[in-house]
PDB file of C-alpha atoms in Angstrom:
ATOM      1  CA  ASP A   1       6.934  13.301   8.181  1.00  0.00           C
ATOM      2  CA  GLN A   2       7.853  11.200   5.388  1.00  0.00           C
ATOM      3  CA  GLN A   3      10.397   9.152   5.892  1.00  0.00           C
ATOM      4  CA  VAL A   4       9.479   7.434   1.291  1.00  0.00           C
ATOM      5  CA  LYS A   5       9.119  10.219  -1.180  1.00  0.00           C
ATOM      6  CA  GLN A   6       8.529  10.294  -4.450  1.00  0.00           C
ATOM      7  CA  ASN A   7       8.970  13.117  -5.996  1.00  0.00           C
ATOM      8  CA  SER A   8       8.188  12.327 -10.029  1.00  0.00           C
ATOM      9  CA  PRO A   9       4.369  12.689  -9.247  1.00  0.00           C
ATOM     10  CA  SER A  10       3.911  11.512 -12.962  1.00  0.00           C
ATOM     11  CA  LEU A  11       6.492  10.325 -15.683  1.00  0.00           C
ATOM     12  CA  SER A  12       5.108  10.207 -19.793  1.00  0.00           C
ATOM     13  CA  VAL A  13       7.429   7.436 -21.625  1.00  0.00           C
ATOM     14  CA  GLN A  14       6.920   6.205 -25.014  1.00  0.00           C
ATOM     15  CA  GLU A  15       6.364   2.241 -25.979  1.00  0.00           C
ATOM     16  CA  GLY A  16       9.655   0.315 -26.479  1.00  0.00           C
ATOM     17  CA  ARG A  17      11.942   2.988 -23.806  1.00  0.00           C
ATOM     18  CA  ILE A  18      13.081   3.158 -20.098  1.00  0.00           C
ATOM     19  CA  SER A  19      10.925   3.766 -17.941  1.00  0.00           C
ATOM     20  CA  ILE A  20      12.228   4.562 -14.473  1.00  0.00           C
ATOM     21  CA  LEU A  21      10.343   5.263 -11.378  1.00  0.00           C
ATOM     22  CA  ASN A  22      12.366   7.464  -8.919  1.00  0.00           C
ATOM     23  CA  CYS A  23      12.445   6.973  -4.666  1.00  0.00           C
ATOM     24  CA  ASP A  24      14.543   8.361  -1.489  1.00  0.00           C
ATOM     25  CA  TYR A  25      13.551   6.929   1.928  1.00  0.00           C
ATOM     26  CA  THR A  26      15.317   9.001   5.359  1.00  0.00           C
ATOM     27  CA  ASN A  27      14.873   6.221   7.010  1.00  0.00           C
ATOM     28  CA  SER A  28      18.457   4.682   7.303  1.00  0.00           C
ATOM     29  CA  MET A  29      16.753   1.791   9.138  1.00  0.00           C
ATOM     30  CA  PHE A  30      15.123   0.913   6.270  1.00  0.00           C
ATOM     31  CA  ASP A  31      16.236  -2.484   4.997  1.00  0.00           C
ATOM     32  CA  TYR A  32      13.582  -4.042   2.650  1.00  0.00           C
ATOM     33  CA  PHE A  33      11.934  -2.127  -0.129  1.00  0.00           C
ATOM     34  CA  LEU A  34       9.023  -2.939  -2.508  1.00  0.00           C
ATOM     35  CA  TRP A  35       7.406  -1.218  -5.387  1.00  0.00           C
ATOM     36  CA  TYR A  36       3.378  -1.915  -6.795  1.00  0.00           C
ATOM     37  CA  LYS A  37       2.227  -0.895  -8.774  1.00  0.00           C
ATOM     38  CA  LYS A  38      -1.815   0.460  -8.952  1.00  0.00           C
ATOM     39  CA  TYR A  39      -4.984   0.548 -12.324  1.00  0.00           C
ATOM     40  CA  PRO A  40      -7.833   2.504 -11.096  1.00  0.00           C
ATOM     41  CA  ALA A  41     -10.588   1.479  -9.349  1.00  0.00           C
ATOM     42  CA  GLU A  42      -7.997  -1.398  -8.444  1.00  0.00           C
ATOM     43  CA  GLY A  43      -6.140  -1.805  -5.702  1.00  0.00           C
ATOM     44  CA  PRO A  44      -2.678  -2.096  -5.347  1.00  0.00           C
ATOM     45  CA  THR A  45      -0.572  -5.357  -6.943  1.00  0.00           C
ATOM     46  CA  PHE A  46       2.864  -6.286  -5.435  1.00  0.00           C
ATOM     47  CA  LEU A  47       5.848  -6.208  -8.334  1.00  0.00           C
ATOM     48  CA  ILE A  48       9.359  -6.749  -7.358  1.00  0.00           C
ATOM     49  CA  SER A  49      10.678  -6.471  -4.382  1.00  0.00           C
ATOM     50  CA  ILE A  50      14.692  -6.014  -3.196  1.00  0.00           C
ATOM     51  CA  SER A  51      16.793  -6.220   0.599  1.00  0.00           C
ATOM     52  CA  SER A  52      19.215  -4.465   1.642  1.00  0.00           C
ATOM     53  CA  ILE A  53      22.204  -6.936   1.340  1.00  0.00           C
ATOM     54  CA  LYS A  54      21.998  -6.723  -2.624  1.00  0.00           C
ATOM     55  CA  ASP A  55      21.628  -4.020  -5.206  1.00  0.00           C
ATOM     56  CA  LYS A  56      19.289  -4.573  -7.923  1.00  0.00           C
ATOM     57  CA  ASN A  57      16.946  -7.007  -8.174  1.00  0.00           C
ATOM     58  CA  GLU A  58      15.578  -8.133 -12.244  1.00  0.00           C
ATOM     59  CA  ASP A  59      11.992 -10.075 -12.627  1.00  0.00           C
ATOM     60  CA  GLY A  60      11.540 -10.254 -16.462  1.00  0.00           C
ATOM     61  CA  ARG A  61      11.213  -6.695 -17.614  1.00  0.00           C
ATOM     62  CA  PHE A  62      10.995  -4.867 -13.751  1.00  0.00           C
ATOM     63  CA  THR A  63      14.209  -4.752 -12.203  1.00  0.00           C
ATOM     64  CA  VAL A  64      14.442  -2.739  -8.853  1.00  0.00           C
ATOM     65  CA  PHE A  65      18.462  -0.763  -7.744  1.00  0.00           C
ATOM     66  CA  LEU A  66      18.828  -0.453  -4.513  1.00  0.00           C
ATOM     67  CA  ASN A  67      21.716   2.633  -3.704  1.00  0.00           C
ATOM     68  CA  LYS A  68      21.889   1.959  -0.033  1.00  0.00           C
ATOM     69  CA  SER A  69      24.406   5.406   0.701  1.00  0.00           C
ATOM     70  CA  ALA A  70      22.055   7.194  -1.382  1.00  0.00           C
ATOM     71  CA  LYS A  71      18.610   5.999   0.556  1.00  0.00           C
ATOM     72  CA  HIS A  72      17.955   6.067  -2.348  1.00  0.00           C
ATOM     73  CA  LEU A  73      15.311   3.364  -5.208  1.00  0.00           C
ATOM     74  CA  SER A  74      14.512   3.148  -8.461  1.00  0.00           C
ATOM     75  CA  LEU A  75      12.528   1.051 -10.875  1.00  0.00           C
ATOM     76  CA  HIS A  76      13.348   0.390 -14.416  1.00  0.00           C
ATOM     77  CA  ILE A  77      10.906  -1.288 -16.809  1.00  0.00           C
ATOM     78  CA  VAL A  78      12.680  -1.933 -19.916  1.00  0.00           C
ATOM     79  CA  PRO A  79      11.021  -2.244 -22.541  1.00  0.00           C
ATOM     80  CA  SER A  80       7.802  -0.049 -21.572  1.00  0.00           C
ATOM     81  CA  GLN A  81       4.507  -0.888 -22.823  1.00  0.00           C
ATOM     82  CA  PRO A  82       1.418   0.477 -22.801  1.00  0.00           C
ATOM     83  CA  GLY A  83       0.134  -1.896 -20.126  1.00  0.00           C
ATOM     84  CA  ASP A  84       2.134  -0.188 -17.727  1.00  0.00           C
ATOM     85  CA  SER A  85       0.322   2.427 -17.628  1.00  0.00           C
ATOM     86  CA  ALA A  86      -0.673   2.946 -13.511  1.00  0.00           C
ATOM     87  CA  VAL A  87       0.208   4.342  -9.957  1.00  0.00           C
ATOM     88  CA  TYR A  88       3.688   2.916  -8.961  1.00  0.00           C
ATOM     89  CA  PHE A  89       3.930   3.483  -4.988  1.00  0.00           C
ATOM     90  CA  CYS A  90       7.504   2.466  -3.914  1.00  0.00           C
ATOM     91  CA  ALA A  91       7.793   1.509   0.186  1.00  0.00           C
ATOM     92  CA  ALA A  92       9.469   0.361   2.415  1.00  0.00           C
ATOM     93  CA  LYS A  93       9.638  -1.806   5.434  1.00  0.00           C
ATOM     94  CA  ARG A  94      12.776  -3.082   8.744  1.00  0.00           C
ATOM     95  CA  VAL A  95      12.856  -6.313   9.080  1.00  0.00           C
ATOM     96  CA  ASN A  96      13.391  -7.079  12.871  1.00  0.00           C
ATOM     97  CA  THR A  97       9.767  -5.277  13.313  1.00  0.00           C
ATOM     98  CA  GLY A  98       7.955  -8.194  12.757  1.00  0.00           C
ATOM     99  CA  PHE A  99       5.452  -6.888  10.747  1.00  0.00           C
ATOM    100  CA  GLN A 100       4.505  -5.526   7.238  1.00  0.00           C
ATOM    101  CA  LYS A 101       4.104  -2.463   8.362  1.00  0.00           C
ATOM    102  CA  LEU A 102       5.202  -0.452   5.549  1.00  0.00           C
ATOM    103  CA  VAL A 103       6.096   2.935   5.079  1.00  0.00           C
ATOM    104  CA  PHE A 104       4.762   3.854   1.902  1.00  0.00           C
ATOM    105  CA  GLY A 105       5.748   7.049  -0.934  1.00  0.00           C
ATOM    106  CA  THR A 106       3.597   8.794  -2.646  1.00  0.00           C
ATOM    107  CA  GLY A 107       2.976   7.562  -6.129  1.00  0.00           C
ATOM    108  CA  THR A 108       4.239   8.405  -9.508  1.00  0.00           C
ATOM    109  CA  ARG A 109       1.747   8.480 -12.859  1.00  0.00           C
ATOM    110  CA  LEU A 110       3.084   6.129 -15.293  1.00  0.00           C
ATOM    111  CA  LEU A 111       2.018   7.179 -18.877  1.00  0.00           C
ATOM    112  CA  VAL A 112       3.348   4.959 -21.378  1.00  0.00           C
ATOM    113  CA  SER A 113       1.851   6.356 -25.199  1.00  0.00           C
ATOM    114  CA  PRO A 114       1.741   4.250 -27.814  1.00  0.00           C
TER     115      PRO A 114
ATOM    116  CA  ASP B   1      -5.260 -16.965  -5.781  1.00  0.00           C
ATOM    117  CA  VAL B   2      -5.253 -14.705  -3.015  1.00  0.00           C
ATOM    118  CA  LYS B   3      -9.133 -12.180  -2.226  1.00  0.00           C
ATOM    119  CA  VAL B   4      -9.774  -9.739   0.169  1.00  0.00           C
ATOM    120  CA  THR B   5     -12.413  -8.274  -0.704  1.00  0.00           C
ATOM    121  CA  GLN B   6     -14.081  -5.420   0.117  1.00  0.00           C
ATOM    122  CA  SER B   7     -17.563  -5.162   0.898  1.00  0.00           C
ATOM    123  CA  SER B   8     -18.582  -1.167  -1.132  1.00  0.00           C
ATOM    124  CA  ARG B   9     -17.526   0.170  -3.920  1.00  0.00           C
ATOM    125  CA  TYR B  10     -18.321   3.183  -2.852  1.00  0.00           C
ATOM    126  CA  LEU B  11     -20.395   4.809   0.387  1.00  0.00           C
ATOM    127  CA  VAL B  12     -21.565   8.805   0.806  1.00  0.00           C
ATOM    128  CA  LYS B  13     -21.845   9.564   4.702  1.00  0.00           C
ATOM    129  CA  ARG B  14     -23.052  13.017   6.252  1.00  0.00           C
ATOM    130  CA  THR B  15     -21.444  14.215   8.770  1.00  0.00           C
ATOM    131  CA  GLY B  16     -20.951  12.427  11.770  1.00  0.00           C
ATOM    132  CA  GLU B  17     -23.084   9.469  10.704  1.00  0.00           C
ATOM    133  CA  LYS B  18     -21.443   5.626  12.523  1.00  0.00           C
ATOM    134  CA  VAL B  19     -20.055   4.298   9.110  1.00  0.00           C
ATOM    135  CA  PHE B  20     -18.747   0.047   9.341  1.00  0.00           C
ATOM    136  CA  LEU B  21     -15.954  -0.487   6.483  1.00  0.00           C
ATOM    137  CA  GLU B  22     -15.490  -4.339   6.339  1.00  0.00           C
ATOM    138  CA  CYS B  23     -13.094  -6.846   4.676  1.00  0.00           C
ATOM    139  CA  VAL B  24     -12.870 -10.231   4.315  1.00  0.00           C
ATOM    140  CA  GLN B  25      -9.862 -12.370   3.397  1.00  0.00           C
ATOM    141  CA  ASP B  26     -10.411 -16.051   2.394  1.00  0.00           C
ATOM    142  CA  MET B  27      -6.569 -17.517   2.548  1.00  0.00           C
ATOM    143  CA  ASP B  28      -6.295 -17.473   6.393  1.00  0.00           C
ATOM    144  CA  HIS B  29      -4.274 -14.002   6.773  1.00  0.00           C
ATOM    145  CA  GLU B  30      -2.381 -13.144   9.638  1.00  0.00           C
ATOM    146  CA  ASN B  31      -1.698  -9.620   9.433  1.00  0.00           C
ATOM    147  CA  MET B  32      -4.939  -8.019   7.610  1.00  0.00           C
ATOM    148  CA  PHE B  33      -4.537  -3.603   7.810  1.00  0.00           C
ATOM    149  CA  TRP B  34      -5.899  -0.823   6.633  1.00  0.00           C
ATOM    150  CA  TYR B  35      -4.724   2.039   4.776  1.00  0.00           C
ATOM    151  CA  ARG B  36      -6.245   5.369   3.133  1.00  0.00           C
ATOM    152  CA  GLN B  37      -4.881   6.611   0.051  1.00  0.00           C
ATOM    153  CA  ASP B  38      -5.201  10.267  -0.208  1.00  0.00           C
ATOM    154  CA  PRO B  39      -3.228  12.790  -3.763  1.00  0.00           C
ATOM    155  CA  GLY B  40      -0.292  13.406  -2.572  1.00  0.00           C
ATOM    156  CA  LEU B  41      -0.047  11.403   0.198  1.00  0.00           C
ATOM    157  CA  GLY B  42       1.044   8.709  -0.189  1.00  0.00           C
ATOM    158  CA  LEU B  43      -1.464   4.893   1.246  1.00  0.00           C
ATOM    159  CA  ARG B  44      -0.692   5.584   5.059  1.00  0.00           C
ATOM    160  CA  LEU B  45      -1.495   3.755   7.654  1.00  0.00           C
ATOM    161  CA  ILE B  46      -4.609   3.667  10.139  1.00  0.00           C
ATOM    162  CA  TYR B  47      -5.106   0.697  11.692  1.00  0.00           C
ATOM    163  CA  PHE B  48      -3.729  -2.872  11.512  1.00  0.00           C
ATOM    164  CA  SER B  49      -4.634  -6.533  13.310  1.00  0.00           C
ATOM    165  CA  TYR B  50      -1.457  -9.553  13.783  1.00  0.00           C
ATOM    166  CA  ASP B  51      -4.362 -11.867  14.825  1.00  0.00           C
ATOM    167  CA  VAL B  52      -7.890 -12.031  15.565  1.00  0.00           C
ATOM    168  CA  LYS B  53      -9.194  -9.473  19.336  1.00  0.00           C
ATOM    169  CA  MET B  54      -4.968  -8.264  18.430  1.00  0.00           C
ATOM    170  CA  LYS B  55      -5.114  -4.015  17.057  1.00  0.00           C
ATOM    171  CA  GLU B  56      -2.787  -2.127  16.784  1.00  0.00           C
ATOM    172  CA  LYS B  57      -2.748   1.635  15.957  1.00  0.00           C
ATOM    173  CA  GLY B  58      -0.542   3.250  12.986  1.00  0.00           C
ATOM    174  CA  ASP B  59       0.385   6.463  12.043  1.00  0.00           C
ATOM    175  CA  ILE B  60      -3.165   8.143  11.563  1.00  0.00           C
ATOM    176  CA  PRO B  61      -5.323   6.231  13.997  1.00  0.00           C
ATOM    177  CA  GLU B  62      -7.971   9.067  14.915  1.00  0.00           C
ATOM    178  CA  GLY B  63     -10.838   8.921  14.845  1.00  0.00           C
ATOM    179  CA  TYR B  64     -11.162   5.311  13.859  1.00  0.00           C
ATOM    180  CA  SER B  65     -11.230   2.597  15.542  1.00  0.00           C
ATOM    181  CA  VAL B  66     -11.533  -1.620  14.164  1.00  0.00           C
ATOM    182  CA  SER B  67     -12.490  -4.601  14.847  1.00  0.00           C
ATOM    183  CA  ARG B  68     -11.531  -7.948  14.758  1.00  0.00           C
ATOM    184  CA  GLU B  69     -13.689 -11.267  15.944  1.00  0.00           C
ATOM    185  CA  LYS B  70     -13.033 -13.843  13.034  1.00  0.00           C
ATOM    186  CA  LYS B  71      -9.605 -14.241  11.074  1.00  0.00           C
ATOM    187  CA  GLU B  72     -11.204 -13.361   7.973  1.00  0.00           C
ATOM    188  CA  ARG B  73     -12.833 -10.329   8.102  1.00  0.00           C
ATOM    189  CA  PHE B  74     -11.476  -7.219   9.872  1.00  0.00           C
ATOM    190  CA  SER B  75     -13.885  -4.035  10.042  1.00  0.00           C
ATOM    191  CA  LEU B  76     -12.798  -0.352   9.984  1.00  0.00           C
ATOM    192  CA  ILE B  77     -14.964   2.489  12.058  1.00  0.00           C
ATOM    193  CA  LEU B  78     -15.900   5.603  11.916  1.00  0.00           C
ATOM    194  CA  GLU B  79     -17.735   7.034  14.738  1.00  0.00           C
ATOM    195  CA  SER B  80     -18.266   9.455  14.339  1.00  0.00           C
ATOM    196  CA  ALA B  81     -17.242  10.728   9.998  1.00  0.00           C
ATOM    197  CA  SER B  82     -16.618  13.699   9.443  1.00  0.00           C
ATOM    198  CA  THR B  83     -15.960  15.420   5.887  1.00  0.00           C
ATOM    199  CA  ASN B  84     -11.275  15.849   6.200  1.00  0.00           C
ATOM    200  CA  GLN B  85     -12.345  11.007   6.406  1.00  0.00           C
ATOM    201  CA  THR B  86     -13.408  11.406   2.568  1.00  0.00           C
ATOM    202  CA  SER B  87     -11.214   8.931   0.582  1.00  0.00           C
ATOM    203  CA  MET B  88     -10.212   6.291  -0.715  1.00  0.00           C
ATOM    204  CA  TYR B  89      -9.758   3.501   1.383  1.00  0.00           C
ATOM    205  CA  LEU B  90      -7.556   0.237   1.353  1.00  0.00           C
ATOM    206  CA  CYS B  91      -7.907  -2.797   3.024  1.00  0.00           C
ATOM    207  CA  ALA B  92      -4.663  -5.213   2.871  1.00  0.00           C
ATOM    208  CA  SER B  93      -3.418  -9.133   4.093  1.00  0.00           C
ATOM    209  CA  SER B  94      -0.329 -10.917   4.819  1.00  0.00           C
ATOM    210  CA  LEU B  95       0.298 -13.971   5.465  1.00  0.00           C
ATOM    211  CA  GLY B  96       2.408 -13.967   8.745  1.00  0.00           C
ATOM    212  CA  SER B  97       5.540 -12.317   9.001  1.00  0.00           C
ATOM    213  CA  GLN B  98       7.958 -13.182   6.678  1.00  0.00           C
ATOM    214  CA  VAL B  99       9.761 -10.576   5.249  1.00  0.00           C
ATOM    215  CA  GLY B 100       8.753 -11.481   1.123  1.00  0.00           C
ATOM    216  CA  SER B 101       5.001 -12.271   2.387  1.00  0.00           C
ATOM    217  CA  PRO B 102       3.604  -9.104  -0.576  1.00  0.00           C
ATOM    218  CA  LEU B 103       0.712  -7.094   1.113  1.00  0.00           C
ATOM    219  CA  HIS B 104      -2.940  -8.309  -0.632  1.00  0.00           C
ATOM    220  CA  PHE B 105      -4.986  -5.186  -1.408  1.00  0.00           C
ATOM    221  CA  GLY B 106      -8.562  -5.028  -2.149  1.00  0.00           C
ATOM    222  CA  ASN B 107     -10.065  -3.659  -4.449  1.00  0.00           C
ATOM    223  CA  GLY B 108     -11.736  -0.203  -2.402  1.00  0.00           C
ATOM    224  CA  THR B 109     -13.969   1.394  -0.500  1.00  0.00           C
ATOM    225  CA  ARG B 110     -14.144   5.350  -2.072  1.00  0.00           C
ATOM    226  CA  LEU B 111     -15.716   7.307   0.976  1.00  0.00           C
ATOM    227  CA  THR B 112     -17.496  10.226   0.649  1.00  0.00           C
ATOM    228  CA  VAL B 113     -18.446  12.607   3.620  1.00  0.00           C
ATOM    229  CA  THR B 114     -21.213  15.362   3.082  1.00  0.00           C
TER     230      THR B 114
END
């Protein structure tokens, strides 16, 4: 049972445009969400996170939006750059579990073309 | 900067062999994790450890065991390797149970079982 879903396996955008990566979750107990970026032959690196008490968190070109009623979050990258080409994983956890036991989505491969 | 080092980038083993995957982190993190990454399935948690000599099963522990004799080292053991354990294995660590403490990943070990 996939509790965190990324329904788009890939996304292509042009440099300078907006990239929107989507993520849905089914477990209403999740209350903290993260995005990781993964380049080939490297481990995932943390990108941005959001708590369920917020609906938006922004860090430079990256913004994460959370819609709790829809159990949906999205990552916006503006403007997109070729160096953003990578696989993006969303992840979720329940804060009161005490440990960083994250549930990951299946990933979306983003390709930003010049 | 946190460094998580996995001893091998690539491994090729035969069915039935006992396989050891080693992971070392240099930032005194309490928590350590083993994930596997497979196409279309994302990252799935195999085992994690929140202290020396402590271990907890993740979502897919069957066929695996772990060892944490020292705080900085977390080993994944495939008791009798099988072809369905061919995968990318990722080790990660995190500091305590703080909500905002992200996972830091190693670069992964690509294991092929023939």
